[in-house]
Coordinates of C-alpha atoms and ligand atoms in Angstrom, one line a residue:
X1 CA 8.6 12.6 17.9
X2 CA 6.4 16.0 17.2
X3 CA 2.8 16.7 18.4
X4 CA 1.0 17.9 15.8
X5 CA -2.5 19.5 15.5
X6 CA -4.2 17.8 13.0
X7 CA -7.4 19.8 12.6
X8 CA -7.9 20.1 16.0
X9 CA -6.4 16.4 16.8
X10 CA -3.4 16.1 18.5
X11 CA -1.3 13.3 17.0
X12 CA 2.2 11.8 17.7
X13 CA 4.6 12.0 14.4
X14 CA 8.3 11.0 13.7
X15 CA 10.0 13.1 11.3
X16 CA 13.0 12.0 9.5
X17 CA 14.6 15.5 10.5
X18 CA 14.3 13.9 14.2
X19 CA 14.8 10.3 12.9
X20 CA 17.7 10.4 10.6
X21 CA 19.0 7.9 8.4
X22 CA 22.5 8.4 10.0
X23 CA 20.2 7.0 13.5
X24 CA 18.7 4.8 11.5
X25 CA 22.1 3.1 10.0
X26 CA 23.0 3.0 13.9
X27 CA 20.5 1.5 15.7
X28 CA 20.0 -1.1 12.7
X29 CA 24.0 -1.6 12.0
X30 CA 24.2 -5.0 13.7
X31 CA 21.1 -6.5 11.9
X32 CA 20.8 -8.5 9.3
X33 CA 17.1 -7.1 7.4
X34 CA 15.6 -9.9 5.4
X35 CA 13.3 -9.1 3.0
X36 CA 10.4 -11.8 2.0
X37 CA 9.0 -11.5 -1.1
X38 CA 9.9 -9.6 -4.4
X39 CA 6.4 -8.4 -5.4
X40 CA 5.5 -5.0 -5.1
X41 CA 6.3 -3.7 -2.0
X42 CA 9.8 -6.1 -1.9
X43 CA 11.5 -4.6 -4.3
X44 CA 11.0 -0.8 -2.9
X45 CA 11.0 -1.7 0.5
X46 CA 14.4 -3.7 -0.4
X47 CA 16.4 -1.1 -2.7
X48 CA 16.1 2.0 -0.6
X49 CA 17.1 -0.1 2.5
X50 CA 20.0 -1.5 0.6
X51 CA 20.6 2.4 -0.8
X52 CA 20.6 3.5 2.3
X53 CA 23.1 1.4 3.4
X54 CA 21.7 -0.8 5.8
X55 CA 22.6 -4.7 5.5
X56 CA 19.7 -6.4 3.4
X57 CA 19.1 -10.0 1.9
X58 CA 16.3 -10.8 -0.1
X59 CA 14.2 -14.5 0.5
X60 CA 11.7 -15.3 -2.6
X61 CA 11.0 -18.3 -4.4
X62 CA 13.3 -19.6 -6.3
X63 CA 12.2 -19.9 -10.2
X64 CA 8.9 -17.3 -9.9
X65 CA 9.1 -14.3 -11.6
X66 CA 9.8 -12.2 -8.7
X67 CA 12.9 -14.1 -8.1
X68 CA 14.1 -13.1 -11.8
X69 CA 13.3 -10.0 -11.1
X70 CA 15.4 -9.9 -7.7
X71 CA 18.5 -11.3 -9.9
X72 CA 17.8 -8.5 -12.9
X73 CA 17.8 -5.6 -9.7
X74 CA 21.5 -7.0 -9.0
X75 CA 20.6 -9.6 -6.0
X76 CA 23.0 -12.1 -6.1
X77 CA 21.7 -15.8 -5.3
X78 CA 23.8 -17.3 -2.4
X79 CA 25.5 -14.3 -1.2
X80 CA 21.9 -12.0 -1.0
X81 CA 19.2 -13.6 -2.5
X82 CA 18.0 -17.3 -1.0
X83 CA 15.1 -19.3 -0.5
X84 CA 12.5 -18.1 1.9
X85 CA 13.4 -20.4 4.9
X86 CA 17.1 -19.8 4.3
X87 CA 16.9 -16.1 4.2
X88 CA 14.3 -16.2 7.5
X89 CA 17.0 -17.9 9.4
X90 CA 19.8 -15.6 8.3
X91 CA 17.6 -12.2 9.1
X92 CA 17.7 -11.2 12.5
X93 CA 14.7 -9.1 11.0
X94 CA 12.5 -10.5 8.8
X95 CA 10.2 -8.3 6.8
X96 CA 7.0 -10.3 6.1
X97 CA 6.4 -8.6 2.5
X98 CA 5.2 -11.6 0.7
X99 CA 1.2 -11.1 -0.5
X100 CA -1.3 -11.5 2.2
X101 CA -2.5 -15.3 1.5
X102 CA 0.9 -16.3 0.8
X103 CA 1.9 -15.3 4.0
X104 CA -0.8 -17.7 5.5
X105 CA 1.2 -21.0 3.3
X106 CA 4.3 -19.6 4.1
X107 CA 3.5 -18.9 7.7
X108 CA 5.2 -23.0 9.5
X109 CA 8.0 -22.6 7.4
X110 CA 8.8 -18.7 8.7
X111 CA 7.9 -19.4 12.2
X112 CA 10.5 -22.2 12.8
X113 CA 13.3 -19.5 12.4
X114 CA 11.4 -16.7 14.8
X115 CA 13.9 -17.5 17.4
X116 CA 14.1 -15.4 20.5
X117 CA 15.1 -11.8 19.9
X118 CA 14.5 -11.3 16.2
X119 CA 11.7 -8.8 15.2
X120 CA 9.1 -9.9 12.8
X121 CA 8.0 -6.7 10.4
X122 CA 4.8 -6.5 8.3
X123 CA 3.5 -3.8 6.3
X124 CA 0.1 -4.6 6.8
X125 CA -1.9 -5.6 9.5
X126 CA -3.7 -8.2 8.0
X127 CA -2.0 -11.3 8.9
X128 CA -2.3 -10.7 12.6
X129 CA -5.4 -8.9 13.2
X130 CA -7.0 -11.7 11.6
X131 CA -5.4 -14.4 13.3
X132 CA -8.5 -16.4 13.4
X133 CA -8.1 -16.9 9.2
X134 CA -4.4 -16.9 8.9
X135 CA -3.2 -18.8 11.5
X136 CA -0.3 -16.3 12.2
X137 CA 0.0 -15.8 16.0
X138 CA 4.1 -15.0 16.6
X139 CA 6.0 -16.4 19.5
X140 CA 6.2 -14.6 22.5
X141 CA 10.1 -13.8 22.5
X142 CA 10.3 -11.8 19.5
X143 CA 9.1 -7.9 18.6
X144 CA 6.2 -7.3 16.5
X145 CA 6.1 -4.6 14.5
X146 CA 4.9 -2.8 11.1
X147 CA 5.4 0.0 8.6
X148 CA 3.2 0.2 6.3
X149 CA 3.7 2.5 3.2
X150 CA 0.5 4.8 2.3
X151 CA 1.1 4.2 -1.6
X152 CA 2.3 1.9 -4.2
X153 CA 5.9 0.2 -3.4
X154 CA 6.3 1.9 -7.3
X155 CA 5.9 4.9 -5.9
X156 CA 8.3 4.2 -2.6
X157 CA 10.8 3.4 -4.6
X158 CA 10.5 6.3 -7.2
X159 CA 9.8 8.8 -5.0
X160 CA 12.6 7.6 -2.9
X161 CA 14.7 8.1 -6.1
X162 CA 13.6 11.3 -6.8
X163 CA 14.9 12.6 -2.9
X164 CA 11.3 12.4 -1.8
X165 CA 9.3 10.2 -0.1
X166 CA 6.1 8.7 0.7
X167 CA 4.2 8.8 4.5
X168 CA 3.9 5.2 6.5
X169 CA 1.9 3.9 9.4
X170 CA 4.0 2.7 11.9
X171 CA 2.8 0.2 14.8
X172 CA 4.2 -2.1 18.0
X173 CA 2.6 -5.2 18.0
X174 CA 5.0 -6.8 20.7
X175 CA 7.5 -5.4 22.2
X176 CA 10.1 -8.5 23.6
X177 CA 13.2 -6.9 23.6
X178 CA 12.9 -3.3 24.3
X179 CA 14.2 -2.2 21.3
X180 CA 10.9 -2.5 19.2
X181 CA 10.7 1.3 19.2
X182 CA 13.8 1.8 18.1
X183 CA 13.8 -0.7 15.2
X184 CA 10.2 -0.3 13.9
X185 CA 11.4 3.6 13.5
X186 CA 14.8 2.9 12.4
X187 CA 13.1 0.6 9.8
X188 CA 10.5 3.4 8.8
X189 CA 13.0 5.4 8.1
X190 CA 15.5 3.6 6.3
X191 CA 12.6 2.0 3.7
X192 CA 12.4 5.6 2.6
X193 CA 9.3 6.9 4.4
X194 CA 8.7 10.7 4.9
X195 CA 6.9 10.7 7.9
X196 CA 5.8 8.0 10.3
X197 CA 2.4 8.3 11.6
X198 CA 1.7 6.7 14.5
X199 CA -1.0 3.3 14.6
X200 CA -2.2 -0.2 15.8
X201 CA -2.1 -3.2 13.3
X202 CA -5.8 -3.2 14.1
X203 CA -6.5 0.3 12.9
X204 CA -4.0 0.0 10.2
X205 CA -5.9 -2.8 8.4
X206 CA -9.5 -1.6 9.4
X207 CA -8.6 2.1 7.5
X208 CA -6.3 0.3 4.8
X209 CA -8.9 -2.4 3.8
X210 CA -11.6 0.7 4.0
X211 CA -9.8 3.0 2.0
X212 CA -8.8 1.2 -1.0
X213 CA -12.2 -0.7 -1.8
X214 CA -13.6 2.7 -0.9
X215 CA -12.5 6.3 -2.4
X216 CA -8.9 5.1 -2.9
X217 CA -9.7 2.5 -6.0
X218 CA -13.1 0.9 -5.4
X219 CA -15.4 3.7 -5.2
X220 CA -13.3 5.8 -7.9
X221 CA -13.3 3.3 -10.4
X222 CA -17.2 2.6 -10.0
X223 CA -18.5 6.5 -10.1
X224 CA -16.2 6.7 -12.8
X225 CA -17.9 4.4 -14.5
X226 CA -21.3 5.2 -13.6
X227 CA -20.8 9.3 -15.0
X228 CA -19.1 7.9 -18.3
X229 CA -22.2 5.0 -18.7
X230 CA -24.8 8.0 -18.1
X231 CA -22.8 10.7 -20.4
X232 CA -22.7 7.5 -23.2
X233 CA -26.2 6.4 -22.7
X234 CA -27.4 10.2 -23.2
X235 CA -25.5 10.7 -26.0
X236 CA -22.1 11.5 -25.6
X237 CA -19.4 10.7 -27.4
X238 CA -17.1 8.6 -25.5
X239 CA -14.1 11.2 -25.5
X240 CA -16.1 14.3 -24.2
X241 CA -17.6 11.4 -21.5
X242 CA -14.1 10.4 -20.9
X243 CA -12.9 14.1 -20.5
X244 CA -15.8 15.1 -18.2
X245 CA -15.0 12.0 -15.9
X246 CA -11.4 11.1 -15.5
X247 CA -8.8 13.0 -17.6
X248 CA -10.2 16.0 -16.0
X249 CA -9.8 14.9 -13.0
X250 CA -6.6 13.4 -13.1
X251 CA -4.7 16.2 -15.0
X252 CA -6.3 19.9 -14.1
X253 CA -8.0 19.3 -11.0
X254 CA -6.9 16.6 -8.7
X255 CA -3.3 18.3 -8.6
X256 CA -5.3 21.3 -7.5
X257 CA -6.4 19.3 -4.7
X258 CA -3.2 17.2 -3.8
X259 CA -1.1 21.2 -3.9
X260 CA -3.8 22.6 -1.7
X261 CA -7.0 21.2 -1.0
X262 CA -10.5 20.8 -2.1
X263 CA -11.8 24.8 -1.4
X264 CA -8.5 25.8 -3.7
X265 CA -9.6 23.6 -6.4
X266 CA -13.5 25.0 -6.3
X267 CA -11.9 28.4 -5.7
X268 CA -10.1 27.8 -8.7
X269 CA -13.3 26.9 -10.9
X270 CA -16.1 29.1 -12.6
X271 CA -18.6 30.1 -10.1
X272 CA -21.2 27.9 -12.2
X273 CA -19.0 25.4 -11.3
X274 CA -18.7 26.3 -7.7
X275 CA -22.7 26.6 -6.6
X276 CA -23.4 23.0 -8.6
X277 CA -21.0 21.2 -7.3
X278 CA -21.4 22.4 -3.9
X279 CA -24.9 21.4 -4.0
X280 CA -24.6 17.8 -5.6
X281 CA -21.7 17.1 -3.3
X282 CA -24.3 16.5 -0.1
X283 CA -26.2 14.2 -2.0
X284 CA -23.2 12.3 -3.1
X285 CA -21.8 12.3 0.5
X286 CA -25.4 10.8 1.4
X287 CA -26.0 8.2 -0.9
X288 CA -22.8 6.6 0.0
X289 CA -22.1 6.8 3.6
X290 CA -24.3 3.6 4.2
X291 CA -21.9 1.9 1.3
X292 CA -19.4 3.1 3.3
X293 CA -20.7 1.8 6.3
X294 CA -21.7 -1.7 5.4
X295 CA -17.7 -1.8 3.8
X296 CA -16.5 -1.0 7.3
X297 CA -18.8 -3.4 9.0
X298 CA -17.5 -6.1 6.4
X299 CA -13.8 -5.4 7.4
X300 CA -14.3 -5.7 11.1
X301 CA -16.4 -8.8 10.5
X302 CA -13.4 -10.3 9.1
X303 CA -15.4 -11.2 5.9
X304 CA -13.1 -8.8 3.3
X305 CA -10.7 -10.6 5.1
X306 CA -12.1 -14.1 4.2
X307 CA -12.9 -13.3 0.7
X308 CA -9.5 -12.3 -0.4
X309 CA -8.2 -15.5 1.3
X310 CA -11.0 -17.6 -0.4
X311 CA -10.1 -16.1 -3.9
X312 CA -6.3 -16.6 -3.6
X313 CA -6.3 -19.7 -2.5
X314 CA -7.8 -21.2 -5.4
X315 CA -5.4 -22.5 -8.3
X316 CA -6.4 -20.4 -11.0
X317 CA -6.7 -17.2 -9.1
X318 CA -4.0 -15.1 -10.9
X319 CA -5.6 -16.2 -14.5
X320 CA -8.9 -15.1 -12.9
X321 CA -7.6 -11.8 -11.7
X322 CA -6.0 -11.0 -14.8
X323 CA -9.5 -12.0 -17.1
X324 CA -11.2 -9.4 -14.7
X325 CA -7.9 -6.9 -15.1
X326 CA -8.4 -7.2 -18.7
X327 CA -12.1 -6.9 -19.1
X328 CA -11.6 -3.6 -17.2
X329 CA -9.1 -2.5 -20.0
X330 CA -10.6 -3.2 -22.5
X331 CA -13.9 -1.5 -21.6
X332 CA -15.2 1.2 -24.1
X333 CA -13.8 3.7 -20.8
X334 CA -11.0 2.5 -20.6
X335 CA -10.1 2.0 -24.0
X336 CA -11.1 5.7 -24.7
X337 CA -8.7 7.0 -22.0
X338 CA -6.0 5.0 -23.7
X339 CA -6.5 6.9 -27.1
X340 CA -7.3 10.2 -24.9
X341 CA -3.4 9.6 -23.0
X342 CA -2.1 9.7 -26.0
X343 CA -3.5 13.4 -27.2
X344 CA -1.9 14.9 -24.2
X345 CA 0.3 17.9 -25.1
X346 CA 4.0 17.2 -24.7
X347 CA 6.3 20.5 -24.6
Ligands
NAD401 N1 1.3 -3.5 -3.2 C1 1.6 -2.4 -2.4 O1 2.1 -1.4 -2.9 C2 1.3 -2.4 -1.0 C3 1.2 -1.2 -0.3 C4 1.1 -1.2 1.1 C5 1.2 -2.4 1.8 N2 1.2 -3.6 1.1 C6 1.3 -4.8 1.9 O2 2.6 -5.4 1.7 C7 2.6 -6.8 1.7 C8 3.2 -7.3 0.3 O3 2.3 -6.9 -0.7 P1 2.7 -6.9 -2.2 O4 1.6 -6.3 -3.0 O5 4.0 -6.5 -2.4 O6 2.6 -8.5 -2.5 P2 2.5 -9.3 -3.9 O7 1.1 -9.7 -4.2 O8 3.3 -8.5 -4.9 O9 3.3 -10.6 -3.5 C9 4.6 -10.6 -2.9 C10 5.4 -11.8 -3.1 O10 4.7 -12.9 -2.5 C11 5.1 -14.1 -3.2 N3 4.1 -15.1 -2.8 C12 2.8 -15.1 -3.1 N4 2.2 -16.2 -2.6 C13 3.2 -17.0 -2.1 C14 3.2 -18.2 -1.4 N5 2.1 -19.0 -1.3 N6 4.4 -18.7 -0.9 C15 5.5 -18.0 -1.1 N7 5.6 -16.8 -1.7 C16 4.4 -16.3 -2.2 C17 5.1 -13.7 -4.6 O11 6.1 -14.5 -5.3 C18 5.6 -12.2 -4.6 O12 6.9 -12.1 -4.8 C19 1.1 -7.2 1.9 O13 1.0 -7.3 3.3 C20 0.4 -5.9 1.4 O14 -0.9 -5.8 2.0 C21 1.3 -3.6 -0.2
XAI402 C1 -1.4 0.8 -2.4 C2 -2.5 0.5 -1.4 C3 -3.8 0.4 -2.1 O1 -2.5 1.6 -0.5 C4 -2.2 -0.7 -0.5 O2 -3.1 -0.7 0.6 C5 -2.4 -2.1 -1.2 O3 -3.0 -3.0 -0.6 O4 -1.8 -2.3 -2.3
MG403 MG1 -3.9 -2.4 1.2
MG404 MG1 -2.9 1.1 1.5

């Protein structure tokens, strides 16, 4: 574990130069890691464990389309792919992956096989931080613990492929056998993380529920949409509002940013460029702290917590979600940036 100086902060870090995956492989060689759910995170969280040679089964209902896709990654039903309950009571560590209200249904069935000694992973800290909605309050006699990936389980996985990797949280929950440590790292390690970074499932979920309704998806997509709607409405053609807004953005000068931060990107502008946005950016940064604020205040509340709960437990929920998916695409903004992807210069 490294201290490191984070802007003045000192925070605890595991590295995987520290934690290898050869440690990993040990301290994780007499488990059995069951993975529930093939969604998203499943399948990366499943196929780098299983790459890095660690001893995985896979537990998804049998019939969905996650299970076909579990058979068409080269699970094999009976020998590593089963039935959720069946593949709980085989894992002596069962990594909670299904989606966050399934986890609520699934949550009797799982419990029955939490016998003493097994650890009980999450990659979110949702499910137990809320307790109140979901119901989920482990047994005493097992760990607690959680990695959870700061990105897409696309982008574990492909990263992973690629000999990178992508940063996780890492928290202990419970700690019943004194090994909680050990496995929650091991684990961190082996599902292909870079870096673990150390948390609380309470912090994870407050700054993970924050983030991605905020700058991380819902705030992007909305200012996004609010510049194009302003640039159309004043007479702008829809590609030069799309260019202005996103495909700027996301191809000359967010990479500037992500390589080496937001003074090298304005650095790395016209000075017109530089004294205007250095101006507007206060009043951005002021006009949306008290969004920003009422969000947070809605996530310790638990209220974000009971509307995603609310939505997915109604029947129709995935048709719904996919109408408001699709009304997004085929928005005049989104539809231009469709045409515009396809005028990018290829070499
Ligand atoms: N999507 C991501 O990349 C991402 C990133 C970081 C953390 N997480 C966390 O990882 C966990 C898994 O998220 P995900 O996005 O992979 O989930 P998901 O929405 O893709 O669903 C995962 C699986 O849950 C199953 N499922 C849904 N409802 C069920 C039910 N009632 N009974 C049984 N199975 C059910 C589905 O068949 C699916 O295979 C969540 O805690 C999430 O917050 C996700
Ligand atoms: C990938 C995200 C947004 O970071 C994750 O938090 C999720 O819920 O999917
Ligand atoms: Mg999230
Ligand atoms: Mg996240």
């Amino acid at each position: 574990m490294a201290t490191i100086n984070f802007g003045g902060v000192l925070e605890n870090v595991v590295k995987r130069e520290e934690f290898s995956v050869k440690k990993a492989q040990d301290v994780l060689k007499n488990e059995t890691v069951a993975v529930i759910g093939y969604g998203v995170q499943g399948p990366g969280q499943a196929l780098n464990l299983r790459d890095n040679g660690i001893s995985v089964i896979v537990g998804q209902r049998k019939g969905t389309n996650s299970w076909k896709k579990a058979l068409a990654d080269g699970w094999e039903e009976g020998r590593t792919l089963f039935e959720l309950e069946t593949a709980c009571k085989k894992g002596t560590i069962i990594m909670n992956l299904l989606s966050d209200a399934g986890q609520i249904q699934a949550w009797d069935g799982m419990k029955k096989q939490l016998t003493k000694g097994k650890a009980l992973y999450f990659s979110h800290g949702f499910g137990v931080t809320f307790h109140k909605k979901t119901g989920i309050v482990p047994p005493p006699d097992i760990d607690v613990v959680l990695v959870a990936p700061k990105g897409s389980g696309t982008s574990l996985r492909s990263l992973f492929l690629k000999g990178q990797g992508l940063n996780s949280s890492y928290a202990v929950f419970q700690d019943a056998t004194g090994k909680a440590q050990q496995r929650v790292l091991a684990l961190g390690i082996a599902i292909g993380s870079g870096y673990l970074f150390e948390t609380t499932f309470q912090k994870e979920v407050y700054s993970d529920l924050t983030g991605e309704r905020g700058v991380l998806m819902g705030a992007i997509a909305g200012i996004f949409e609010a510049q194009f709607k302003v640039l159309r409405q004043r007479g702008h053609s829809p590609s030069e509002a799309f260019n202005e807004t996103v495909e700027e953005f996301t191809q000359s000068l967010m990479p500037l940013i992500a390589d080496n931060g937001m003074d090298w990107m304005f650095a790395n502008c016209s000075t017109t460029a530089q004294r205007g946005a250095l101006d507007w950016k206060g009043k951005f940064r002021d006009a949306t702290i008290p969004v920003l604020n009422n969000l947070y205040d809605s996530v310790v509340s638990g209220k974000e917590a009971e509307i995603v709960i609310e939505a997915n437990s109604q029947a129709n929920y995935r048709t719904k979600l996919e109408a408001e998916l699709a009304n997004m695409r085929n928005s005049e903004l989104w539809q231009t940036g469709l045409e515009v992807r396809k005028l990018r210069p290829k070499k």
